[in-house]
mmCIF file of C-alpha atoms in Angstrom:
data_model
loop_
_atom_site.group_PDB
_atom_site.id
_atom_site.type_symbol
_atom_site.label_atom_id
_atom_site.label_comp_id
_atom_site.label_asym_id
_atom_site.label_seq_id
_atom_site.Cartn_x
_atom_site.Cartn_y
_atom_site.Cartn_z
ATOM 1 C CA MET A 12 -22.383 13.271 8.741
ATOM 2 C CA THR A 13 -19.126 13.650 6.821
ATOM 3 C CA GLU A 14 -19.634 14.397 3.134
ATOM 4 C CA ILE A 15 -17.461 14.565 0.067
ATOM 5 C CA ARG A 16 -18.498 15.306 -3.499
ATOM 6 C CA ILE A 17 -17.614 12.844 -6.235
ATOM 7 C CA ASP A 18 -16.489 15.685 -8.497
ATOM 8 C CA GLU A 19 -14.125 16.855 -5.749
ATOM 9 C CA VAL A 20 -12.494 13.427 -5.708
ATOM 10 C CA ARG A 21 -12.313 13.313 -9.506
ATOM 11 C CA HIS A 22 -10.769 16.774 -9.862
ATOM 12 C CA ALA A 23 -8.215 16.016 -7.154
ATOM 13 C CA LEU A 24 -7.264 12.776 -8.898
ATOM 14 C CA GLU A 25 -6.961 14.545 -12.260
ATOM 15 C CA ARG A 26 -4.538 17.137 -10.819
ATOM 16 C CA LEU A 27 -2.559 14.491 -8.987
ATOM 17 C CA THR A 28 -2.308 12.194 -12.018
ATOM 18 C CA ALA A 29 -1.253 14.915 -14.447
ATOM 19 C CA ASN A 30 1.535 16.032 -12.147
ATOM 20 C CA ALA A 31 2.621 12.469 -11.335
ATOM 21 C CA SER A 32 2.808 11.553 -15.030
ATOM 22 C CA ARG A 33 5.216 14.423 -15.640
ATOM 23 C CA GLU A 34 7.191 13.894 -12.461
ATOM 24 C CA LEU A 35 7.794 10.153 -12.918
ATOM 25 C CA LEU A 36 9.685 10.797 -16.152
ATOM 26 C CA ALA A 37 11.593 13.903 -15.088
ATOM 27 C CA LYS A 38 12.750 13.493 -11.503
ATOM 28 C CA GLN A 39 15.683 11.662 -9.951
ATOM 29 C CA PRO A 40 15.080 7.926 -9.304
ATOM 30 C CA HIS A 41 13.526 6.997 -5.963
ATOM 31 C CA TRP A 42 12.587 3.631 -4.477
ATOM 32 C CA GLY A 43 8.952 4.763 -4.412
ATOM 33 C CA ASP A 44 8.764 5.285 -8.186
ATOM 34 C CA ALA A 45 7.304 1.811 -8.781
ATOM 35 C CA ILE A 46 4.435 2.621 -6.426
ATOM 36 C CA LEU A 47 3.909 5.918 -8.236
ATOM 37 C CA CYS A 48 3.834 3.953 -11.506
ATOM 38 C CA ASP A 49 1.230 1.530 -10.116
ATOM 39 C CA GLY A 50 -0.867 4.469 -8.914
ATOM 40 C CA LEU A 51 -0.876 5.878 -12.442
ATOM 41 C CA LEU A 52 -2.308 2.598 -13.721
ATOM 42 C CA SER A 53 -5.099 2.740 -11.118
ATOM 43 C CA ALA A 54 -5.849 6.319 -12.157
ATOM 44 C CA ALA A 55 -5.943 5.321 -15.826
ATOM 45 C CA TYR A 56 -8.836 2.970 -15.130
ATOM 46 C CA ALA A 57 -10.687 5.415 -12.884
ATOM 47 C CA LEU A 58 -10.305 8.373 -15.256
ATOM 48 C CA LYS A 59 -10.729 6.269 -18.423
ATOM 49 C CA SER A 60 -7.530 7.759 -19.829
ATOM 50 C CA ASP A 61 -4.563 6.222 -21.651
ATOM 51 C CA ALA A 62 -2.179 9.062 -20.784
ATOM 52 C CA PRO A 63 -1.135 7.650 -17.377
ATOM 53 C CA VAL A 64 -0.502 4.247 -18.981
ATOM 54 C CA GLU A 65 1.749 5.849 -21.574
ATOM 55 C CA ALA A 66 3.782 7.524 -18.824
ATOM 56 C CA ALA A 67 4.107 4.199 -16.995
ATOM 57 C CA GLN A 68 5.249 2.468 -20.186
ATOM 58 C CA ARG A 69 7.860 5.136 -20.889
ATOM 59 C CA TRP A 70 9.213 4.766 -17.351
ATOM 60 C CA PHE A 71 9.379 0.977 -17.702
ATOM 61 C CA GLU A 72 10.905 0.858 -21.190
ATOM 62 C CA PRO A 73 14.586 0.992 -20.179
ATOM 63 C CA LYS A 74 13.914 -1.511 -17.390
ATOM 64 C CA LEU A 75 12.521 -4.031 -19.851
ATOM 65 C CA ALA A 76 15.753 -3.825 -21.817
ATOM 66 C CA THR A 77 17.964 -4.664 -18.820
ATOM 67 C CA GLY A 78 15.662 -6.730 -16.583
ATOM 68 C CA PRO A 79 15.070 -6.153 -12.878
ATOM 69 C CA ARG A 80 18.046 -5.248 -10.701
ATOM 70 C CA THR A 81 17.468 -7.917 -8.083
ATOM 71 C CA ASN A 82 21.009 -7.611 -6.711
ATOM 72 C CA GLY A 83 20.257 -4.064 -5.515
ATOM 73 C CA TRP A 84 18.467 -2.706 -2.482
ATOM 74 C CA PHE A 85 15.341 -4.778 -1.784
ATOM 75 C CA TRP A 86 12.991 -1.783 -1.830
ATOM 76 C CA PHE A 87 13.951 -0.829 -5.394
ATOM 77 C CA TRP A 88 13.311 -4.106 -7.189
ATOM 78 C CA ALA A 89 10.580 -5.782 -5.111
ATOM 79 C CA ALA A 90 8.090 -2.936 -5.642
ATOM 80 C CA GLU A 91 8.340 -3.226 -9.437
ATOM 81 C CA GLY A 92 6.462 -6.519 -9.570
ATOM 82 C CA LEU A 93 2.983 -5.053 -9.151
ATOM 83 C CA PRO A 94 3.148 -2.321 -11.815
ATOM 84 C CA ALA A 95 4.756 -4.804 -14.227
ATOM 85 C CA LEU A 96 1.843 -7.188 -13.733
ATOM 86 C CA ASN A 97 -0.709 -4.411 -14.036
ATOM 87 C CA LEU A 98 0.940 -3.156 -17.226
ATOM 88 C CA HIS A 99 0.736 -6.684 -18.609
ATOM 89 C CA LEU A 100 -2.982 -6.807 -17.818
ATOM 90 C CA ARG A 101 -3.495 -3.384 -19.390
ATOM 91 C CA THR A 102 -1.415 -3.925 -22.561
ATOM 92 C CA ASN A 103 -1.225 -7.709 -22.935
ATOM 93 C CA ASP A 104 2.515 -7.257 -23.537
ATOM 94 C CA PRO A 105 4.272 -10.468 -22.356
ATOM 95 C CA ARG A 106 7.490 -8.575 -21.577
ATOM 96 C CA TYR A 107 5.893 -7.116 -18.461
ATOM 97 C CA LEU A 108 4.775 -10.549 -17.320
ATOM 98 C CA GLU A 109 8.285 -11.945 -17.757
ATOM 99 C CA TYR A 110 9.732 -8.970 -15.864
ATOM 100 C CA ALA A 111 7.378 -9.661 -12.971
ATOM 101 C CA ARG A 112 8.155 -13.374 -13.072
ATOM 102 C CA ALA A 113 11.848 -12.561 -12.714
ATOM 103 C CA ILE A 114 11.152 -10.448 -9.627
ATOM 104 C CA VAL A 115 8.852 -12.951 -7.971
ATOM 105 C CA GLY A 116 11.141 -15.830 -8.920
ATOM 106 C CA PHE A 117 14.124 -14.152 -7.263
ATOM 107 C CA MET A 118 11.983 -13.236 -4.281
ATOM 108 C CA GLU A 119 10.796 -16.780 -3.740
ATOM 109 C CA ASN A 120 13.993 -18.637 -4.607
ATOM 110 C CA SER A 121 16.850 -16.359 -3.541
ATOM 111 C CA ALA A 122 15.679 -13.673 -1.089
ATOM 112 C CA ALA A 123 16.603 -14.110 2.569
ATOM 113 C CA ARG A 124 13.925 -15.381 4.945
ATOM 114 C CA THR A 125 13.256 -16.054 8.579
ATOM 115 C CA PRO A 126 13.168 -19.712 9.661
ATOM 116 C CA ASP A 127 9.368 -19.694 9.276
ATOM 117 C CA GLY A 128 9.514 -18.122 5.794
ATOM 118 C CA ALA A 129 8.916 -14.363 6.180
ATOM 119 C CA PHE A 130 10.985 -12.266 3.767
ATOM 120 C CA VAL A 131 13.990 -10.451 5.252
ATOM 121 C CA PRO A 132 14.855 -7.138 3.534
ATOM 122 C CA HIS A 133 18.296 -6.469 5.056
ATOM 123 C CA PRO A 134 20.268 -9.674 5.523
ATOM 124 C CA PRO A 135 22.140 -10.792 7.469
ATOM 125 C CA ALA A 136 20.010 -8.919 10.042
ATOM 126 C CA LEU A 137 17.149 -11.267 10.925
ATOM 127 C CA GLU A 138 14.352 -8.677 10.814
ATOM 128 C CA VAL A 139 10.736 -8.577 9.658
ATOM 129 C CA TRP A 140 9.493 -5.183 8.418
ATOM 130 C CA ILE A 141 5.799 -4.354 8.101
ATOM 131 C CA ASP A 142 6.432 -2.497 4.808
ATOM 132 C CA VAL A 143 7.644 -5.740 3.219
ATOM 133 C CA CYS A 144 4.175 -7.251 3.490
ATOM 134 C CA TYR A 145 3.066 -4.794 0.785
ATOM 135 C CA PHE A 146 6.245 -5.173 -1.287
ATOM 136 C CA THR A 147 5.823 -8.942 -1.580
ATOM 137 C CA ALA A 148 2.412 -10.490 -0.883
ATOM 138 C CA PRO A 149 0.217 -8.583 -3.409
ATOM 139 C CA ALA A 150 2.588 -9.304 -6.307
ATOM 140 C CA LEU A 151 2.690 -12.983 -5.350
ATOM 141 C CA ALA A 152 -1.103 -13.050 -5.223
ATOM 142 C CA LEU A 153 -1.624 -11.259 -8.540
ATOM 143 C CA LEU A 154 0.936 -13.401 -10.371
ATOM 144 C CA GLY A 155 -0.623 -16.479 -8.812
ATOM 145 C CA ARG A 156 -4.037 -15.482 -10.155
ATOM 146 C CA ILE A 157 -2.733 -14.588 -13.616
ATOM 147 C CA SER A 158 -0.756 -17.841 -13.836
ATOM 148 C CA GLY A 159 -3.466 -20.044 -12.340
ATOM 149 C CA ASP A 160 -0.974 -21.041 -9.633
ATOM 150 C CA SER A 161 -3.025 -21.827 -6.525
ATOM 151 C CA ALA A 162 0.094 -22.679 -4.514
ATOM 152 C CA MET A 163 1.499 -19.184 -5.161
ATOM 153 C CA LEU A 164 -1.793 -17.654 -4.036
ATOM 154 C CA GLU A 165 -1.487 -19.596 -0.806
ATOM 155 C CA ARG A 166 2.106 -18.459 -0.329
ATOM 156 C CA ALA A 167 0.921 -14.850 -0.693
ATOM 157 C CA ALA A 168 -1.599 -15.424 2.089
ATOM 158 C CA ASP A 169 1.148 -17.027 4.171
ATOM 159 C CA GLN A 170 3.295 -13.882 3.884
ATOM 160 C CA VAL A 171 0.473 -11.709 5.214
ATOM 161 C CA ILE A 172 -0.082 -14.086 8.111
ATOM 162 C CA LEU A 173 3.631 -14.311 8.900
ATOM 163 C CA HIS A 174 3.938 -10.524 9.001
ATOM 164 C CA ARG A 175 0.901 -10.411 11.261
ATOM 165 C CA ASP A 176 2.369 -13.018 13.579
ATOM 166 C CA HIS A 177 5.763 -11.342 13.909
ATOM 167 C CA LEU A 178 4.597 -7.736 14.184
ATOM 168 C CA ILE A 179 1.173 -7.561 15.822
ATOM 169 C CA ASP A 180 0.707 -5.653 19.051
ATOM 170 C CA MET A 181 -1.716 -8.000 20.748
ATOM 171 C CA SER A 182 -3.205 -5.273 22.935
ATOM 172 C CA THR A 183 -4.363 -3.081 20.017
ATOM 173 C CA GLY A 184 -4.297 -5.151 16.817
ATOM 174 C CA LEU A 185 -1.887 -2.612 15.305
ATOM 175 C CA PHE A 186 1.564 -3.493 13.971
ATOM 176 C CA TRP A 187 5.099 -2.629 14.981
ATOM 177 C CA HIS A 188 7.470 -1.299 12.341
ATOM 178 C CA VAL A 189 10.200 -3.946 12.706
ATOM 179 C CA ALA A 190 10.584 -7.230 14.591
ATOM 180 C CA TYR A 191 14.142 -8.154 15.655
ATOM 181 C CA LEU A 192 14.028 -11.924 15.787
ATOM 182 C CA ASP A 193 17.490 -12.500 17.272
ATOM 183 C CA LYS A 194 16.700 -10.118 20.104
ATOM 184 C CA LYS A 195 13.081 -11.271 20.456
ATOM 185 C CA SER A 196 12.021 -7.623 20.451
ATOM 186 C CA HIS A 197 10.520 -4.984 18.181
ATOM 187 C CA SER A 198 10.890 -1.298 17.324
ATOM 188 C CA PRO A 199 9.330 0.886 20.033
ATOM 189 C CA CYS A 200 6.618 2.803 18.155
ATOM 190 C CA LEU A 201 3.400 2.081 16.257
ATOM 191 C CA TRP A 202 4.142 3.882 13.015
ATOM 192 C CA ALA A 203 1.092 5.023 11.055
ATOM 193 C CA ARG A 204 2.401 4.546 7.503
ATOM 194 C CA GLY A 205 3.767 1.122 8.381
ATOM 195 C CA ASN A 206 0.323 0.123 9.563
ATOM 196 C CA SER A 207 -1.163 1.415 6.332
ATOM 197 C CA TRP A 208 1.138 -0.836 4.269
ATOM 198 C CA PHE A 209 -0.393 -3.866 5.977
ATOM 199 C CA SER A 210 -3.916 -2.504 5.592
ATOM 200 C CA ILE A 211 -3.379 -2.048 1.827
ATOM 201 C CA ALA A 212 -1.733 -5.441 1.266
ATOM 202 C CA ALA A 213 -4.219 -7.584 3.187
ATOM 203 C CA PRO A 214 -7.397 -6.800 1.192
ATOM 204 C CA GLN A 215 -5.435 -6.900 -2.059
ATOM 205 C CA VAL A 216 -4.342 -10.472 -1.352
ATOM 206 C CA ILE A 217 -7.849 -11.458 -0.246
ATOM 207 C CA GLY A 218 -9.236 -9.923 -3.429
ATOM 208 C CA GLU A 219 -6.870 -11.858 -5.694
ATOM 209 C CA ILE A 220 -7.716 -15.097 -3.898
ATOM 210 C CA ALA A 221 -11.411 -14.385 -4.450
ATOM 211 C CA ALA A 222 -10.876 -13.441 -8.113
ATOM 212 C CA ALA A 223 -9.090 -16.756 -8.632
ATOM 213 C CA GLY A 224 -12.001 -18.678 -7.102
ATOM 214 C CA ALA A 225 -9.773 -19.947 -4.286
ATOM 215 C CA THR A 226 -11.542 -18.476 -1.247
ATOM 216 C CA GLN A 227 -13.148 -21.742 -0.200
ATOM 217 C CA ARG A 228 -9.932 -23.736 -0.534
ATOM 218 C CA LEU A 229 -7.998 -21.121 1.449
ATOM 219 C CA ALA A 230 -10.865 -20.283 3.799
ATOM 220 C CA ALA A 231 -8.945 -20.722 7.055
ATOM 221 C CA LYS A 232 -6.108 -18.434 5.936
ATOM 222 C CA VAL A 233 -8.453 -15.859 4.402
ATOM 223 C CA GLU A 234 -10.381 -15.727 7.683
ATOM 224 C CA LYS A 235 -7.160 -15.118 9.633
ATOM 225 C CA ILE A 236 -6.254 -12.210 7.357
ATOM 226 C CA GLN A 237 -9.790 -10.780 7.476
ATOM 227 C CA ALA A 238 -9.835 -10.936 11.270
ATOM 228 C CA ALA A 239 -6.470 -9.170 11.540
ATOM 229 C CA LEU A 240 -7.478 -6.494 9.033
ATOM 230 C CA ALA A 241 -10.883 -5.847 10.605
ATOM 231 C CA ARG A 242 -9.348 -5.503 14.057
ATOM 232 C CA GLN A 243 -6.658 -3.155 12.764
ATOM 233 C CA LEU A 244 -9.130 -0.953 10.876
ATOM 234 C CA ASN A 245 -11.490 -0.834 13.848
ATOM 235 C CA THR A 246 -8.613 0.364 16.019
ATOM 236 C CA ILE A 247 -7.348 2.987 13.591
ATOM 237 C CA GLY A 248 -10.901 4.333 13.429
ATOM 238 C CA THR A 249 -10.637 5.272 17.105
ATOM 239 C CA LEU A 250 -7.327 7.074 16.520
ATOM 240 C CA GLN A 251 -8.259 9.240 13.529
ATOM 241 C CA ASP A 252 -7.855 12.967 14.089
ATOM 242 C CA GLU A 253 -10.791 15.320 13.458
ATOM 243 C CA SER A 254 -8.928 16.500 10.360
ATOM 244 C CA GLY A 255 -9.246 13.028 8.828
ATOM 245 C CA LEU A 256 -5.501 12.407 9.149
ATOM 246 C CA TRP A 257 -3.565 10.229 11.585
ATOM 247 C CA HIS A 258 -0.552 11.039 13.751
ATOM 248 C CA THR A 259 2.734 9.661 12.417
ATOM 249 C CA VAL A 260 3.114 7.651 15.628
ATOM 250 C CA ILE A 261 -0.457 6.564 15.454
ATOM 251 C CA ASP A 262 -1.254 6.319 19.164
ATOM 252 C CA ARG A 263 0.626 9.499 20.161
ATOM 253 C CA ASN A 264 -1.299 12.750 19.754
ATOM 254 C CA ASP A 265 1.919 14.641 20.437
ATOM 255 C CA SER A 266 3.367 13.468 17.113
ATOM 256 C CA TYR A 267 2.553 15.359 13.930
ATOM 257 C CA LEU A 268 -0.325 14.631 11.565
ATOM 258 C CA GLU A 269 0.801 12.877 8.372
ATOM 259 C CA ALA A 270 -0.843 12.435 4.960
ATOM 260 C CA SER A 271 0.516 9.217 3.409
ATOM 261 C CA ALA A 272 -0.949 7.049 6.168
ATOM 262 C CA ALA A 273 -4.344 8.650 5.527
ATOM 263 C CA ALA A 274 -4.045 7.758 1.828
ATOM 264 C CA GLY A 275 -3.212 4.171 2.720
ATOM 265 C CA PHE A 276 -6.009 3.858 5.252
ATOM 266 C CA ALA A 277 -8.481 5.433 2.816
ATOM 267 C CA LEU A 278 -7.535 2.816 0.223
ATOM 268 C CA ALA A 279 -7.846 0.015 2.765
ATOM 269 C CA LEU A 280 -11.168 1.244 4.137
ATOM 270 C CA GLY A 281 -12.572 1.603 0.629
ATOM 271 C CA ARG A 282 -11.575 -1.958 -0.215
ATOM 272 C CA ALA A 283 -12.865 -3.334 3.076
ATOM 273 C CA LEU A 284 -16.213 -1.569 2.749
ATOM 274 C CA ARG A 285 -16.617 -2.675 -0.854
ATOM 275 C CA ALA A 286 -15.963 -6.285 0.207
ATOM 276 C CA SER A 287 -18.276 -6.103 3.268
ATOM 277 C CA MET A 288 -15.351 -7.245 5.402
ATOM 278 C CA PRO A 289 -16.504 -9.507 8.273
ATOM 279 C CA GLY A 290 -15.887 -7.999 11.700
ATOM 280 C CA LEU A 291 -15.550 -4.424 10.432
ATOM 281 C CA ASP A 292 -17.337 -1.672 12.381
ATOM 282 C CA ASP A 293 -19.176 -0.433 9.289
ATOM 283 C CA ALA A 294 -20.532 2.803 10.746
ATOM 284 C CA ARG A 295 -17.152 3.956 12.034
ATOM 285 C CA ALA A 296 -15.427 2.760 8.861
ATOM 286 C CA HIS A 297 -17.888 4.667 6.618
ATOM 287 C CA ASP A 298 -17.336 7.920 8.443
ATOM 288 C CA GLY A 299 -13.575 7.438 8.757
ATOM 289 C CA TYR A 300 -13.318 6.640 5.053
ATOM 290 C CA LEU A 301 -15.058 9.823 3.974
ATOM 291 C CA ARG A 302 -13.037 11.932 6.406
ATOM 292 C CA ALA A 303 -9.798 10.384 5.127
ATOM 293 C CA LEU A 304 -10.803 11.076 1.510
ATOM 294 C CA ARG A 305 -11.554 14.696 2.347
ATOM 295 C CA ALA A 306 -8.235 15.014 4.154
ATOM 296 C CA ILE A 307 -6.111 13.640 1.319
ATOM 297 C CA CYS A 308 -7.950 15.716 -1.279
ATOM 298 C CA SER A 309 -7.142 18.796 0.784
ATOM 299 C CA LYS A 310 -3.443 17.886 0.692
ATOM 300 C CA ILE A 311 -3.303 17.997 -3.134
ATOM 301 C CA ASP A 312 -2.355 21.507 -4.147
ATOM 302 C CA ALA A 313 -3.231 23.413 -7.323
ATOM 303 C CA HIS A 314 -0.149 22.004 -9.068
ATOM 304 C CA GLY A 315 -1.123 18.410 -8.281
ATOM 305 C CA ALA A 316 1.461 17.751 -5.556
ATOM 306 C CA PHE A 317 0.402 15.579 -2.598
ATOM 307 C CA ASN A 318 1.809 17.300 0.481
ATOM 308 C CA GLY A 319 2.191 16.537 4.178
ATOM 309 C CA VAL A 320 4.097 13.273 3.676
ATOM 310 C CA SER A 321 6.792 12.071 6.043
ATOM 311 C CA GLN A 322 9.934 11.170 4.157
ATOM 312 C CA GLN A 323 11.810 7.871 4.185
ATOM 313 C CA THR A 324 11.472 6.507 7.711
ATOM 314 C CA PRO A 325 13.657 3.782 9.212
ATOM 315 C CA PRO A 326 12.755 2.607 12.719
ATOM 316 C CA GLY A 327 13.734 4.659 15.739
ATOM 317 C CA ASP A 328 12.418 6.053 18.996
ATOM 318 C CA PHE A 329 9.515 8.481 19.327
ATOM 319 C CA ALA A 330 11.692 11.578 18.955
ATOM 320 C CA PHE A 331 13.168 10.150 15.754
ATOM 321 C CA TYR A 332 9.777 9.456 14.134
ATOM 322 C CA ASN A 333 8.606 12.908 15.130
ATOM 323 C CA SER A 334 11.724 14.505 13.589
ATOM 324 C CA ILE A 335 11.253 13.105 10.058
ATOM 325 C CA GLU A 336 10.829 15.904 7.535
ATOM 326 C CA VAL A 337 7.517 16.371 5.746
ATOM 327 C CA GLY A 338 7.040 17.088 2.052
ATOM 328 C CA THR A 339 6.093 15.056 -1.029
ATOM 329 C CA ALA A 340 7.158 11.536 -1.988
ATOM 330 C CA PRO A 341 6.452 9.293 -4.989
ATOM 331 C CA PHE A 342 5.247 6.329 -2.938
ATOM 332 C CA ALA A 343 2.679 8.529 -1.205
ATOM 333 C CA THR A 344 1.490 10.052 -4.476
ATOM 334 C CA GLY A 345 1.055 6.527 -5.846
ATOM 335 C CA VAL A 346 -1.008 5.360 -2.882
ATOM 336 C CA CYS A 347 -3.089 8.537 -2.991
ATOM 337 C CA MET A 348 -3.909 7.900 -6.666
ATOM 338 C CA MET A 349 -4.935 4.354 -5.752
ATOM 339 C CA ALA A 350 -7.175 5.575 -2.925
ATOM 340 C CA LEU A 351 -8.947 8.191 -5.036
ATOM 341 C CA SER A 352 -9.293 5.715 -7.912
ATOM 342 C CA GLU A 353 -10.875 3.199 -5.547
ATOM 343 C CA ALA A 354 -13.327 5.870 -4.432
ATOM 344 C CA LEU A 355 -14.317 6.743 -8.002
ATOM 345 C CA GLY A 356 -14.757 3.056 -8.736
ATOM 346 C CA ASN A 357 -17.337 2.930 -5.964
ATOM 347 C CA GLU A 358 -19.319 6.060 -6.837
ATOM 348 C CA THR A 359 -22.655 4.404 -6.041
ATOM 349 C CA TRP A 360 -21.619 3.883 -2.440
ATOM 350 C CA LEU A 361 -20.338 7.456 -2.152
ATOM 351 C CA ILE A 362 -23.659 8.809 -3.408
ATOM 352 C CA LYS A 363 -25.535 6.674 -0.890
ATOM 353 C CA ALA A 364 -23.215 7.841 1.874
ATOM 354 C CA ARG A 365 -23.997 11.478 1.114
ATOM 355 C CA LYS A 366 -27.748 10.833 1.202
ATOM 356 C CA SER A 367 -27.744 8.799 4.405
#
């Protein structure tokens, strides 16, 4: 039986959060900074500390003065919606809510889409990217809940379903990196981190729908998302390495083991187990979750850096994915903080797991 101590998770999160708080304010800008910022807010709740919130506020301050840069690269501005909303919830400062509204408003009213409504990150290329499911649907869902906008909640669910429909590999339940609609084809590899973006987004959207009391009204769409998520997580459970990590091309053991996907899958498994996700292989998920937590804790060094992360990864062939350099990255640090925070928020289950 895989075991992990709660204090091990807590100490790893403390090191990670302290380093991330310093790094967010000192390093060169990166598209993953918004995810790092959101991870700090998760850690603030888990560690019962205001220091990560203060770092997030300092990072956001100049952005509030200028507003979101929605005319820039999609990845930079779209990711800022979630931390803005979470800062609003934490501080009750309406400026963060208005900032998020500007992002979501541009996303819904001006961003390029496929004919069926999936967001397109690089127009005029008619492409659907699995990463974009995370960059869009959770912010839509959270703003919909905060605003009491049931139609926005439904549109968030629709984005998850559209990404599923365009990118699913029907034989495995995993997801391709990019779908090329004009060519009626997709990128050639099942990329681990891309799959983890879907696995993080799906339960987050389901959770916001539930928190808004809209599960019954949206039951058919929630069930579609749950079925896709459960199938995906059941499959990734069969592909997990003994180390607790996954290969960067998830179904190819001859590709290297990578840490950010493990952080994403740990977060997704924790959420799915907490929610008693229908269709999930609970026994395999329990063991895989603990092994993933152990693996990501082991990748946090004494200075608080989360190592073993593949760098920015556009689509390519197998050799290309396997050639991407490994190091640290703000988006991965953010997801790792979220995963460890989720684990600390479910300490009772972790204790039971150790005793079983």
